[in-house]
Structures are given as C-alpha cells and as structure tokens.
C-alpha cells in the first residue's frame, strides 16, 4: 500500500510538508499501524470543502492493488474516523521536511 | 438570492429585478455619501434607509475597537486565559502586543477610511488567540475570532509579526458579513485577494505611506532568516515573493489570466490565483497615486460591500463591480474609472 500526503492552503497558501510512504518498505509493526489507520478511515469521503478561510487542506491518496483513492480534507473539519490517520501523516510529513532541510 | 433570480425568468422580470438591485446599490452608495457628509453623525449615517434596522444602535458607539487577547496555551483550541483587554498596558509577551496593535490598526483603517464599525459594521468585539497550537505555522479567522500560531521554528516566525496578516484575517470576517464569497476557485481567489488588498492597506495606513512608497508585500518578515523570500505574496509582482525548497520552490502566483492555475490543491488555488486581482489593485492604486486607501481602497470597498457581489462571483463580475464603483464615486468618464478599466485589461480581464 502506498500512502501519499500533502498539505496546502493556510494563510501562506504555499505547498506544505508532504510525505509518501510504501508500507512494503516500512518495518512490519509500522506498516501494520499505517494499514490500521487507513482501514479505520475507509468510510471517509472528503468533499474538501474548507471549514473556513486560511485553514490547511490535506490531500491523502491511497494506492492499493493498482487502484488509487484520493480524499481532500479541511483542517478543523476532519471526520472522526480519519483523525488518527491525519495526525499521523501531519507528524510524518513534518519529520520528512526536517530530514530534508 | 435576488441576483440568482435575475439570471432566470423572462426578460421583463429580469429587468425589474436588476433595476431593484441597482436601486438597492445606489442607496448603499448614498449611505456611504451620507457618511462622508455627516462625519461624526454616524448614527444617522449608519441607519441610512433603515434596513438592517439594529445597525445604528451599535454604530452610535463606533470609533473604538473592543479588543481582547487570549492565550490558547499551545493547544489547537480557541480557549484560554485573558492576557490583555482593551485599554490595558502592554504586556511582556510580544505576540500579545503585536496582536493587540494589529487588531487596532485594522479597526482604524476600516473606521477612518470607510466608516465601518468593526468586522460586522456593528462594533463586533475583536478576540485574538495567540500561541495557538504547537509549532503551528498559520493564522486564521474561524468565523468568530482570530487565531495566531507561533510559527514552526524552522521556516516561519510568529504570525503576529506583520500587521497586514491581522488585516488579512479580519478582512475574511468582513467578507463573511458582506458578500460571503465561497472559498473555492475564482470566488475563493477574490476572497483571498480582498484580504490581501485590505491587509496591505492596513499596513500602508498605519505607516501613512503613499502607494509608490509601499512594499506591496504580504507577510514581510514572516520567514526565518535564511529562507529565500521577501514575504508570502507580492501584489506588485505576483510570482516573485520567494524561491526556496522549504516553501515547495518558487512563488506560484500568476499576474495575468493567461497563467491562471488550475489545481485541486489549496481549495482550487485560492492563494495562487489571487495574484491576478492583487496585481489589478496594485496597478489601480499606483496609477491613481497618493494614498491607496483614499481612492483605490474606497473603490474596492464599495465593490466588496455591493449587494451585487454574490457568493459565486467570478473575476470578471468582481472587476465589473469595481468599475461601476469608480464610475459612481468619480464619474462615468473619470480618470479613476479609466484606470480601473485599463488595469483589469492589463491582467487579462476585459470589461
């Protein structure tokens, strides 16, 4: 499973921290954790409609068995089943950004 | 609602609706004229023709902001202890003082230049929450209050650092109470541009700058040292504000319709395509000259508060309203109206 995450929007509106992870190359425990977070969030279909001006917008794409599903979610308006996944990805993207910088 | 109706139905009905909308708008302009004429007698001015009847009660106490700054205590919640109320002395916390001063500077521009009493025109109290979130690199208006992050400590400084950020965010509140432009695609980019325009005017007004002396940069000083950029956006030269890997590369803003960016990111590029109307305003302000809030700002303000500006307006409709504002304020064939027409043309919008 490939999970891609990008942040956009905010007052700055610039391309924010992003991360791409392939669960087959993660340590098994980490991979299982990501797959659980994703499966918890499968019911979520984000409309992407912003919950207000200058909030962050999150785009998450999940690719599995050659099929990609993309949802767009607005900070401050994240459906409950996706909250843990978003928190995890925000954190991972931040670490990725710092590693690059 | 009426504007939507005007698009349907038979021609005579459509004409009647449009005529009533025009009347409505002329009353708004008249009311603005009354304000100019009756400076100091704002209670009368604000009542105007009497719709939104409760307006004038609060307006009578106008001219004084009601600010309170709170501590969000690094949580992503607008809750926490009060740090500074209206009239209190400065504190030792620089973010508290910057937020307090920035909310005041924004209030002053709207009151002194446009006789608008706060965000809602009714003297709404201005509440700001500093230290919002942990390493939070953003500031936003949540529909009721302002929230400011401290920055991420790597790329961004605190979000109270530049007065135009407060002006930008509070103007989202003004837009919410006026046109309520949706936050997506072209109407979203107009919404963003309006916030940049009045954000920049707050800074220029607070520095008493003429249009030619202003930097026309949004978020100057927001980047940490070492980041390659002058600020978040340049209204003078959209697309040139920064170029740094920490910001995803180069400033993506276009300055002309031919470069309009189609994207799913950022609510359809609301912070990207705002470069086009931003450039148009910069051209109008510098071509008219003098202080930008006096004429260019007034033209934009009248357009932004025009009831014909509907939530799904596109660039061309907004541009048309700025032209009709310029004609109503300065005359049909006035130099100001010509400048507005020409400036929109220069960014690829033909009226």
XYZ file of N, CA, C and O in Angstrom, chain B residues 174-343:
680
model
N -14.862 40.442 7.410
C -15.668 41.438 6.704
C -16.352 40.782 5.497
O -17.560 40.956 5.275
N -15.590 39.998 4.742
C -16.150 39.310 3.567
C -17.267 38.358 3.982
O -18.293 38.259 3.308
N -17.068 37.698 5.113
C -18.106 36.798 5.630
C -19.418 37.551 5.879
O -20.497 37.048 5.587
N -19.327 38.771 6.408
C -20.536 39.549 6.697
C -21.096 40.258 5.459
O -22.231 40.721 5.478
N -20.295 40.397 4.395
C -20.772 41.108 3.205
C -21.139 40.120 2.102
O -22.191 39.541 2.134
N -20.236 39.873 1.167
C -20.573 39.025 0.013
C -20.620 37.540 0.351
O -21.281 36.771 -0.336
N -19.893 37.140 1.401
C -19.768 35.720 1.755
C -19.301 34.875 0.565
O -19.845 33.786 0.297
N -18.315 35.361 -0.149
C -17.743 34.639 -1.296
C -17.324 33.234 -0.872
O -16.665 33.070 0.162
N -17.690 32.223 -1.657
C -17.316 30.852 -1.293
C -15.803 30.683 -1.414
O -15.148 31.379 -2.193
N -15.278 29.756 -0.639
C -13.821 29.626 -0.539
C -13.318 28.535 -1.482
O -12.723 27.544 -1.069
N -13.528 28.745 -2.762
C -13.179 27.737 -3.757
C -13.044 28.420 -5.115
O -13.853 29.285 -5.456
N -12.032 28.046 -5.869
C -11.891 28.524 -7.242
C -11.837 30.045 -7.352
O -11.241 30.706 -6.504
N -12.475 30.602 -8.407
C -12.397 32.055 -8.616
C -13.005 32.883 -7.480
O -12.368 33.833 -7.022
N -14.230 32.561 -6.999
C -14.732 33.357 -5.867
C -13.804 33.271 -4.650
O -13.625 34.257 -3.932
N -13.196 32.103 -4.449
C -12.252 31.946 -3.337
C -11.005 32.803 -3.531
O -10.480 33.372 -2.569
N -10.541 32.902 -4.774
C -9.361 33.727 -5.058
C -9.690 35.214 -4.909
O -8.836 36.000 -4.492
N -10.936 35.612 -5.216
C -11.343 37.013 -4.968
C -11.366 37.247 -3.453
O -10.866 38.267 -2.966
N -11.942 36.291 -2.715
C -11.988 36.369 -1.258
C -10.567 36.575 -0.702
O -10.323 37.476 0.114
N -9.626 35.770 -1.173
C -8.234 35.895 -0.738
C -7.642 37.246 -1.132
O -6.931 37.882 -0.356
N -7.903 37.666 -2.357
C -7.345 38.928 -2.833
C -7.873 40.117 -2.022
O -7.118 41.024 -1.663
N -9.173 40.093 -1.710
C -9.762 41.169 -0.894
C -9.021 41.244 0.441
O -8.696 42.333 0.934
N -8.703 40.084 1.022
C -7.971 40.070 2.292
C -6.554 40.617 2.131
O -6.052 41.323 3.012
N -5.897 40.308 1.021
C -4.561 40.871 0.776
C -4.633 42.379 0.549
O -3.804 43.139 1.062
N -5.618 42.817 -0.232
C -5.764 44.254 -0.533
C -5.929 45.047 0.765
O -5.175 45.995 1.028
N -6.890 44.654 1.596
C -7.136 45.439 2.811
C -6.053 45.189 3.865
O -5.750 46.070 4.662
N -5.449 43.999 3.828
C -4.297 43.739 4.698
C -3.165 44.697 4.385
O -2.575 45.319 5.281
N -2.866 44.850 3.106
C -1.808 45.780 2.695
C -2.193 47.223 3.024
O -1.357 48.016 3.462
N -3.487 47.548 2.853
C -3.933 48.910 3.176
C -3.811 49.202 4.671
O -3.499 50.334 5.059
N -4.051 48.194 5.508
C -3.877 48.385 6.959
C -2.433 48.797 7.241
O -2.168 49.740 7.996
N -1.507 48.104 6.607
C -0.088 48.418 6.818
C 0.243 49.818 6.278
O 0.881 50.625 6.970
N -0.212 50.118 5.076
C 0.080 51.419 4.476
C -0.534 52.555 5.294
O 0.089 53.594 5.495
N -1.778 52.335 5.774
C -2.455 53.353 6.576
C -1.717 53.568 7.894
O -1.508 54.710 8.331
N -1.296 52.451 8.527
C -0.622 52.582 9.824
C 0.727 53.274 9.674
O 1.224 53.884 10.621
N 1.338 53.207 8.471
C 2.620 53.864 8.228
C 2.440 55.199 7.503
O 3.434 55.865 7.203
N 1.183 55.530 7.197
C 0.847 56.752 6.450
C 1.658 56.857 5.144
O 2.210 57.901 4.820
N 1.692 55.724 4.415
C 2.502 55.637 3.197
C 1.692 55.956 1.950
O 0.516 55.605 1.862
N 2.343 56.557 0.974
C 1.709 56.686 -0.342
C 1.934 55.393 -1.126
O 2.827 54.602 -0.804
N 1.111 55.193 -2.151
C 1.128 53.928 -2.904
C 2.508 53.633 -3.492
O 2.932 52.480 -3.550
N 3.210 54.678 -3.924
C 4.521 54.457 -4.555
C 5.595 54.073 -3.538
O 6.633 53.525 -3.906
N 5.361 54.353 -2.241
C 6.362 54.030 -1.214
C 6.097 52.671 -0.547
O 6.950 52.151 0.168
N 4.917 52.118 -0.761
C 4.557 50.855 -0.097
C 5.335 49.688 -0.696
O 5.748 49.744 -1.853
N 5.533 48.623 0.126
C 6.264 47.452 -0.413
C 5.343 46.496 -1.163
O 5.805 45.676 -1.937
N 4.033 46.581 -0.914
C 3.041 45.720 -1.575
C 3.350 44.245 -1.367
O 3.040 43.401 -2.209
N 3.992 43.948 -0.212
C 4.314 42.566 0.141
C 3.389 42.144 1.277
O 3.158 42.904 2.218
N 2.855 40.927 1.188
C 2.038 40.358 2.260
C 2.936 39.439 3.090
O 3.608 38.566 2.538
N 2.951 39.660 4.396
C 3.747 38.798 5.279
C 5.235 39.086 5.234
O 6.046 38.170 5.389
N 5.598 40.362 5.068
C 7.028 40.713 5.115
C 7.553 40.411 6.514
O 6.897 40.733 7.507
N 8.707 39.778 6.604
C 9.298 39.479 7.914
C 8.837 38.171 8.515
O 9.286 37.779 9.589
N 7.920 37.470 7.841
C 7.381 36.231 8.410
C 8.370 35.068 8.327
O 8.339 34.161 9.169
N 9.250 35.090 7.334
C 10.195 33.976 7.189
C 11.345 34.090 8.177
O 11.810 35.182 8.485
N 11.821 32.932 8.615
C 13.027 32.871 9.445
C 14.228 33.282 8.597
O 14.199 33.121 7.367
N 15.288 33.789 9.232
C 16.491 34.119 8.470
C 16.979 32.887 7.697
O 16.878 31.763 8.195
N 17.462 33.113 6.492
C 17.963 32.001 5.682
C 16.976 31.515 4.643
O 17.352 30.855 3.684
N 15.681 31.847 4.838
C 14.689 31.488 3.824
C 14.765 32.540 2.721
O 14.790 33.742 3.001
N 14.802 32.080 1.478
C 14.958 32.996 0.354
C 13.605 33.562 -0.082
O 12.894 32.961 -0.887
N 13.255 34.738 0.471
C 11.990 35.361 0.105
C 11.774 36.658 0.855
O 12.290 36.839 1.953
N 10.980 37.577 0.254
C 10.687 38.857 0.908
C 9.402 38.777 1.725
O 9.118 39.636 2.548
N 8.606 37.734 1.474
C 7.319 37.583 2.151
C 6.521 36.513 1.438
O 7.053 35.794 0.578
N 5.250 36.396 1.814
C 4.405 35.330 1.284
C 3.903 35.626 -0.128
O 3.835 34.749 -0.974
N 3.494 36.879 -0.351
C 2.970 37.239 -1.673
C 3.411 38.658 -2.025
O 3.535 39.512 -1.146
N 3.618 38.882 -3.310
C 3.899 40.227 -3.795
C 2.730 40.677 -4.669
O 2.414 40.020 -5.657
N 2.090 41.779 -4.264
C 0.972 42.288 -5.071
C 1.501 43.046 -6.289
O 0.862 43.112 -7.333
N 2.686 43.586 -6.127
C 3.324 44.358 -7.189
C 3.812 43.434 -8.305
O 3.660 43.725 -9.479
N 4.400 42.316 -7.913
C 4.956 41.365 -8.876
C 4.636 39.936 -8.427
O 5.501 39.227 -7.925
N 3.362 39.522 -8.592
C 2.979 38.174 -8.150
C 3.887 37.118 -8.793
O 4.224 37.220 -9.970
N 4.289 36.131 -7.994
C 5.158 35.071 -8.515
C 6.624 35.281 -8.192
O 7.459 34.444 -8.520
N 6.941 36.407 -7.514
C 8.354 36.712 -7.228
C 8.665 36.823 -5.736
O 9.767 37.212 -5.369
N 7.701 36.501 -4.871
C 7.896 36.760 -3.434
C 8.959 35.856 -2.803
O 9.650 36.277 -1.889
N 9.063 34.614 -3.274
C 10.039 33.695 -2.663
C 10.441 32.625 -3.658
O 9.761 32.401 -4.673
N 11.573 32.000 -3.348
C 12.025 30.832 -4.097
C 12.896 30.019 -3.156
O 14.062 30.346 -2.955
N 12.294 28.995 -2.525
C 13.020 28.252 -1.502
C 12.423 26.845 -1.378
O 11.201 26.699 -1.350
N 13.296 25.824 -1.295
C 12.780 24.452 -1.171
C 11.866 24.271 0.041
O 10.920 23.489 -0.005
N 12.118 25.025 1.127
C 11.294 24.896 2.342
C 9.856 25.334 2.088
O 8.957 25.016 2.859
N 9.636 26.098 1.002
C 8.305 26.590 0.671
C 7.777 25.895 -0.578
O 6.871 26.401 -1.255
N 8.372 24.741 -0.899
C 7.915 23.984 -2.066
C 8.399 24.582 -3.369
O 7.831 24.316 -4.431
N 9.447 25.416 -3.315
C 10.010 26.005 -4.539
C 9.645 27.459 -4.700
O 9.605 28.221 -3.728
N 9.311 27.814 -5.938
C 9.096 29.217 -6.289
C 7.655 29.636 -6.025
O 6.736 28.824 -6.116
N 7.464 30.898 -5.700
C 6.139 31.527 -5.556
C 5.297 31.198 -6.802
O 5.677 31.549 -7.915
N 4.162 30.507 -6.607
C 3.387 30.042 -7.768
C 2.349 31.038 -8.309
O 1.566 30.685 -9.181
N 2.313 32.265 -7.797
C 1.229 33.171 -8.187
C 1.334 33.692 -9.622
O 2.391 34.161 -10.035
N 0.235 33.659 -10.369
C 0.206 34.315 -11.680
C -0.155 35.796 -11.525
O -0.736 36.198 -10.511
N 0.196 36.590 -12.529
C -0.157 38.019 -12.534
C -1.080 38.343 -13.697
O -1.441 39.496 -13.902
N -1.466 37.304 -14.452
C -2.278 37.523 -15.649
C -3.165 36.302 -15.895
O -2.754 35.179 -15.596
N -4.362 36.522 -16.456
C -5.306 35.427 -16.707
C -4.719 34.321 -17.572
O -5.104 33.163 -17.441
N -3.782 34.656 -18.443
C -3.221 33.617 -19.325
C -2.432 32.576 -18.524
O -2.206 31.468 -19.006
N -2.043 32.919 -17.313
C -1.294 31.992 -16.460
C -2.135 31.440 -15.308
O -1.591 30.890 -14.341
N -3.447 31.601 -15.372
C -4.363 31.110 -14.324
C -4.056 29.639 -14.029
O -3.928 28.825 -14.943
N -3.929 29.307 -12.749
C -3.523 27.955 -12.349
C -4.749 27.114 -11.974
O -5.529 27.499 -11.104
N -4.913 25.986 -12.647
C -5.990 25.044 -12.313
C -5.408 23.951 -11.444
O -4.465 23.278 -11.834
N -5.930 23.794 -10.247
C -5.398 22.804 -9.301
C -6.485 22.368 -8.328
O -7.454 23.108 -8.107
N -6.306 21.167 -7.773
C -7.212 20.710 -6.714
C -6.685 21.136 -5.341
O -7.404 21.101 -4.357
N -5.396 21.480 -5.299
C -4.803 21.882 -4.026
C -5.330 23.259 -3.609
O -5.799 24.031 -4.454
N -5.199 23.579 -2.321
C -5.480 24.932 -1.840
C -6.870 25.422 -2.278
O -7.029 26.554 -2.735
N -7.875 24.539 -2.131
C -9.253 24.902 -2.495
C -9.360 25.458 -3.911
O -10.121 26.402 -4.175
N -8.593 24.857 -4.795
C -8.623 25.334 -6.187
C -7.727 26.543 -6.384
O -8.025 27.409 -7.213
N -6.640 26.573 -5.609
C -5.639 27.629 -5.815
C -6.085 29.015 -5.384
O -5.716 30.015 -6.005
N -6.835 29.089 -4.257
C -7.332 30.412 -3.833
C -6.194 31.371 -3.459
O -6.304 32.581 -3.694
N -5.085 30.825 -2.898
C -3.950 31.689 -2.552
C -3.008 31.864 -3.741
O -1.992 32.537 -3.637
N -3.290 31.169 -4.839
C -2.419 31.243 -6.015
C -2.989 32.266 -7.000
O -2.350 33.262 -7.326
N -4.230 32.030 -7.433
C -4.816 32.902 -8.454
C -5.230 34.272 -7.928
O -5.551 35.170 -8.717
N -5.180 34.459 -6.619
C -5.426 35.789 -6.045
C -4.390 36.788 -6.555
O -4.593 37.999 -6.475
N -3.278 36.283 -7.104
C -2.263 37.164 -7.687
C -2.830 38.048 -8.791
O -2.382 39.190 -8.964
N -3.828 37.537 -9.514
C -4.379 38.298 -10.648
C -5.150 39.542 -10.174
O -4.795 40.657 -10.553
N -6.186 39.381 -9.324
C -6.839 40.603 -8.804
C -5.921 41.447 -7.915
O -6.086 42.672 -7.861
N -4.945 40.822 -7.233
C -3.982 41.604 -6.441
C -3.219 42.572 -7.340
O -3.037 43.749 -7.009
N -2.744 42.053 -8.478
C -1.980 42.891 -9.410
C -2.868 44.014 -9.945
O -2.421 45.167 -10.065
N -4.127 43.696 -10.237
C -5.050 44.724 -10.735
C -5.185 45.850 -9.707
O -5.138 47.038 -10.060
N -5.317 45.480 -8.431
C -5.459 46.532 -7.409
C -4.183 47.356 -7.299
O -4.235 48.590 -7.189
N -3.043 46.675 -7.317
C -1.760 47.393 -7.259
C -1.674 48.414 -8.403
O -1.273 49.570 -8.184
N -2.057 47.996 -9.608
C -1.992 48.907 -10.760
C -2.931 50.098 -10.567
O -2.540 51.248 -10.798
N -4.157 49.826 -10.113
C -5.116 50.921 -9.889
C -4.549 51.904 -8.859
O -4.537 53.121 -9.070
N -4.066 51.362 -7.739
C -3.599 52.218 -6.635
C -2.400 53.065 -7.048
O -2.332 54.257 -6.725
N -1.448 52.464 -7.752
C -0.242 53.226 -8.109
C -0.515 54.181 -9.265
O 0.104 55.234 -9.356
N -1.457 53.834 -10.139
C -1.779 54.742 -11.246
C -2.580 55.948 -10.759
O -2.393 57.052 -11.255
N -3.477 55.725 -9.803
C -4.209 56.865 -9.234
C -3.252 57.683 -8.370
O -3.312 58.912 -8.355
N -2.356 56.993 -7.674
C -1.349 57.675 -6.863
C -1.863 58.099 -5.501
O -2.941 57.697 -5.072
N -1.042 58.877 -4.805
C -1.341 59.340 -3.453
C -1.505 58.142 -2.500
O -0.841 57.127 -2.665
N -2.398 58.248 -1.525
C -2.555 57.186 -0.536
C -3.613 56.196 -1.012
O -4.741 56.587 -1.325
N -3.234 54.927 -1.025
C -4.042 53.923 -1.723
C -5.436 53.728 -1.130
O -6.355 53.334 -1.834
N -5.580 53.997 0.174
C -6.900 53.766 0.779
C -7.898 54.861 0.405
O -9.100 54.653 0.475
N -7.386 56.030 -0.023
C -8.288 57.162 -0.261
C -9.206 56.958 -1.470
O -10.407 57.218 -1.385
N -8.632 56.536 -2.577
C -9.476 56.327 -3.763
C -9.542 54.850 -4.182
O -10.624 54.281 -4.248
N -8.386 54.238 -4.453
C -8.392 52.831 -4.887
C -9.064 51.955 -3.826
O -9.910 51.101 -4.141
N -8.714 52.181 -2.560
C -9.290 51.396 -1.469
C -10.788 51.616 -1.359
O -11.547 50.667 -1.133
N -11.227 52.855 -1.535
C -12.660 53.153 -1.448
C -13.421 52.483 -2.601
O -14.507 51.932 -2.396
N -12.827 52.540 -3.813
C -13.452 51.877 -4.967
C -13.641 50.388 -4.662
O -14.718 49.818 -4.855
N -12.591 49.761 -4.140
C -12.668 48.317 -3.822
C -13.669 48.073 -2.690
O -14.450 47.140 -2.734
N -13.641 48.947 -1.662
C -14.532 48.749 -0.524
C -16.001 48.803 -0.966
O -16.821 47.972 -0.553
N -16.310 49.770 -1.820
C -17.696 49.898 -2.296
C -18.085 48.661 -3.115
O -19.195 48.135 -2.982
N -17.143 48.148 -3.918
C -17.427 46.924 -4.693
C -17.631 45.722 -3.766
O -18.550 44.923 -3.956
N -16.785 45.623 -2.737
C -16.850 44.474 -1.815
C -18.121 44.454 -0.985
O -18.532 43.401 -0.500
N -18.707 45.627 -0.758
C -19.916 45.700 0.058
C -21.170 45.867 -0.801
O -22.267 46.031 -0.271
N -20.978 45.794 -2.127
C -22.113 45.901 -3.044
C -22.925 44.610 -2.984
O -22.367 43.511 -3.048
N -24.235 44.746 -2.865
C -25.078 43.542 -2.777
C -25.061 42.729 -4.066
O -25.511 41.589 -4.089
N -24.580 43.327 -5.142
C -24.492 42.566 -6.398
C -23.308 41.598 -6.381
O -23.199 40.746 -7.255
N -22.416 41.752 -5.417
C -21.311 40.796 -5.295
C -21.857 39.572 -4.558
O -22.107 39.609 -3.359
N -22.046 38.495 -5.312
C -22.698 37.301 -4.773
C -21.657 36.220 -4.460
O -20.533 36.285 -4.939
N -22.026 35.212 -3.664
C -21.038 34.232 -3.186
C -20.279 33.483 -4.283
O -19.172 33.027 -4.058
N -20.866 33.343 -5.465
C -20.169 32.595 -6.512
C -19.596 33.497 -7.599
O -19.335 33.057 -8.727
N -19.389 34.761 -7.286
C -18.878 35.717 -8.278
C -17.537 35.268 -8.838
O -16.713 34.685 -8.130
N -17.334 35.536 -10.121
C -16.059 35.241 -10.756
C -15.300 36.553 -10.977
O -15.821 37.633 -10.731
N -14.039 36.428 -11.410
C -13.183 37.607 -11.532
C -13.854 38.733 -12.328
O -13.795 39.893 -11.959
N -14.462 38.348 -13.466
C -14.998 39.357 -14.372
C -16.141 40.137 -13.710
O -16.253 41.344 -13.880
N -16.965 39.431 -12.931
C -18.074 40.109 -12.250
C -17.539 41.062 -11.178
O -18.039 42.178 -11.027
N -16.538 40.596 -10.440
C -15.951 41.455 -9.407
C -15.309 42.684 -10.052
O -15.503 43.816 -9.590
N -14.566 42.455 -11.134
C -13.926 43.566 -11.841
C -14.986 44.577 -12.298
O -14.810 45.787 -12.156
N -16.105 44.060 -12.824
C -17.193 44.927 -13.277
C -17.737 45.785 -12.145
O -18.059 46.961 -12.338
N -17.809 45.214 -10.943
C -18.311 45.978 -9.789
C -17.321 47.057 -9.354
O -17.735 48.131 -8.904
N -16.018 46.794 -9.508
C -15.057 47.852 -9.169
C -15.185 48.994 -10.175
O -15.064 50.164 -9.806
N -15.454 48.632 -11.436
C -15.626 49.679 -12.457
C -16.888 50.506 -12.166
O -16.848 51.743 -12.218
N -17.993 49.832 -11.821
C -19.204 50.612 -11.535
C -19.027 51.449 -10.269
O -19.557 52.564 -10.183
N -18.243 50.960 -9.297
C -17.949 51.770 -8.108
C -17.182 53.027 -8.492
O -17.512 54.129 -8.037
N -16.155 52.851 -9.322
C -15.333 54.001 -9.731
C -16.181 55.021 -10.482
O -16.053 56.228 -10.268
N -17.088 54.520 -11.333
C -17.959 55.434 -12.093
C -18.930 56.156 -11.167
O -19.185 57.349 -11.332
N -19.473 55.438 -10.189
C -20.435 56.053 -9.268
C -19.744 57.070 -8.355
O -20.301 58.123 -8.052
N -18.524 56.753 -7.940
C -17.831 57.640 -6.995
C -17.194 58.846 -7.682
O -17.197 59.943 -7.134
N -16.632 58.631 -8.884
C -15.819 59.697 -9.501
C -16.322 60.161 -10.863
O -15.727 61.067 -11.446
N -17.373 59.536 -11.372
C -17.919 59.959 -12.649
C -17.685 58.913 -13.731
O -16.679 58.201 -13.713
N -18.644 58.847 -14.665
C -18.624 57.798 -15.687
C -17.335 57.819 -16.502
O -16.703 56.807 -16.717
N -16.949 59.004 -16.963
C -15.758 59.087 -17.807
C -14.536 59.592 -17.051
O -13.596 60.131 -17.635
N -14.535 59.382 -15.730
C -13.454 59.919 -14.898
C -12.136 59.194 -15.157
O -12.113 58.043 -15.619
N -11.052 59.864 -14.804
C -9.728 59.255 -14.919
C -9.660 57.996 -14.053
O -9.065 56.984 -14.447
N -10.298 58.035 -12.871
C -10.272 56.889 -11.961
C -10.944 55.673 -12.607
O -10.429 54.544 -12.525
N -12.097 55.902 -13.265
C -12.802 54.798 -13.926
C -11.962 54.241 -15.075
O -11.886 53.020 -15.268
N -11.301 55.121 -15.814
C -10.432 54.670 -16.912
C -9.284 53.809 -16.391
O -8.922 52.807 -17.005
N -8.719 54.231 -15.265
C -7.610 53.476 -14.671
C -8.079 52.072 -14.265
O -7.376 51.075 -14.501
N -9.258 51.982 -13.689
C -9.791 50.679 -13.273
C -9.972 49.776 -14.497
O -9.532 48.618 -14.516
N -10.575 50.317 -15.539
C -10.808 49.559 -16.775
C -9.488 49.063 -17.362
O -9.338 47.883 -17.711
N -8.528 49.969 -17.455
C -7.229 49.641 -18.059
C -6.458 48.629 -17.208
O -5.829 47.711 -17.743
N -6.542 48.759 -15.895
C -5.765 47.877 -15.021
C -6.263 46.436 -15.085
O -5.463 45.498 -15.085
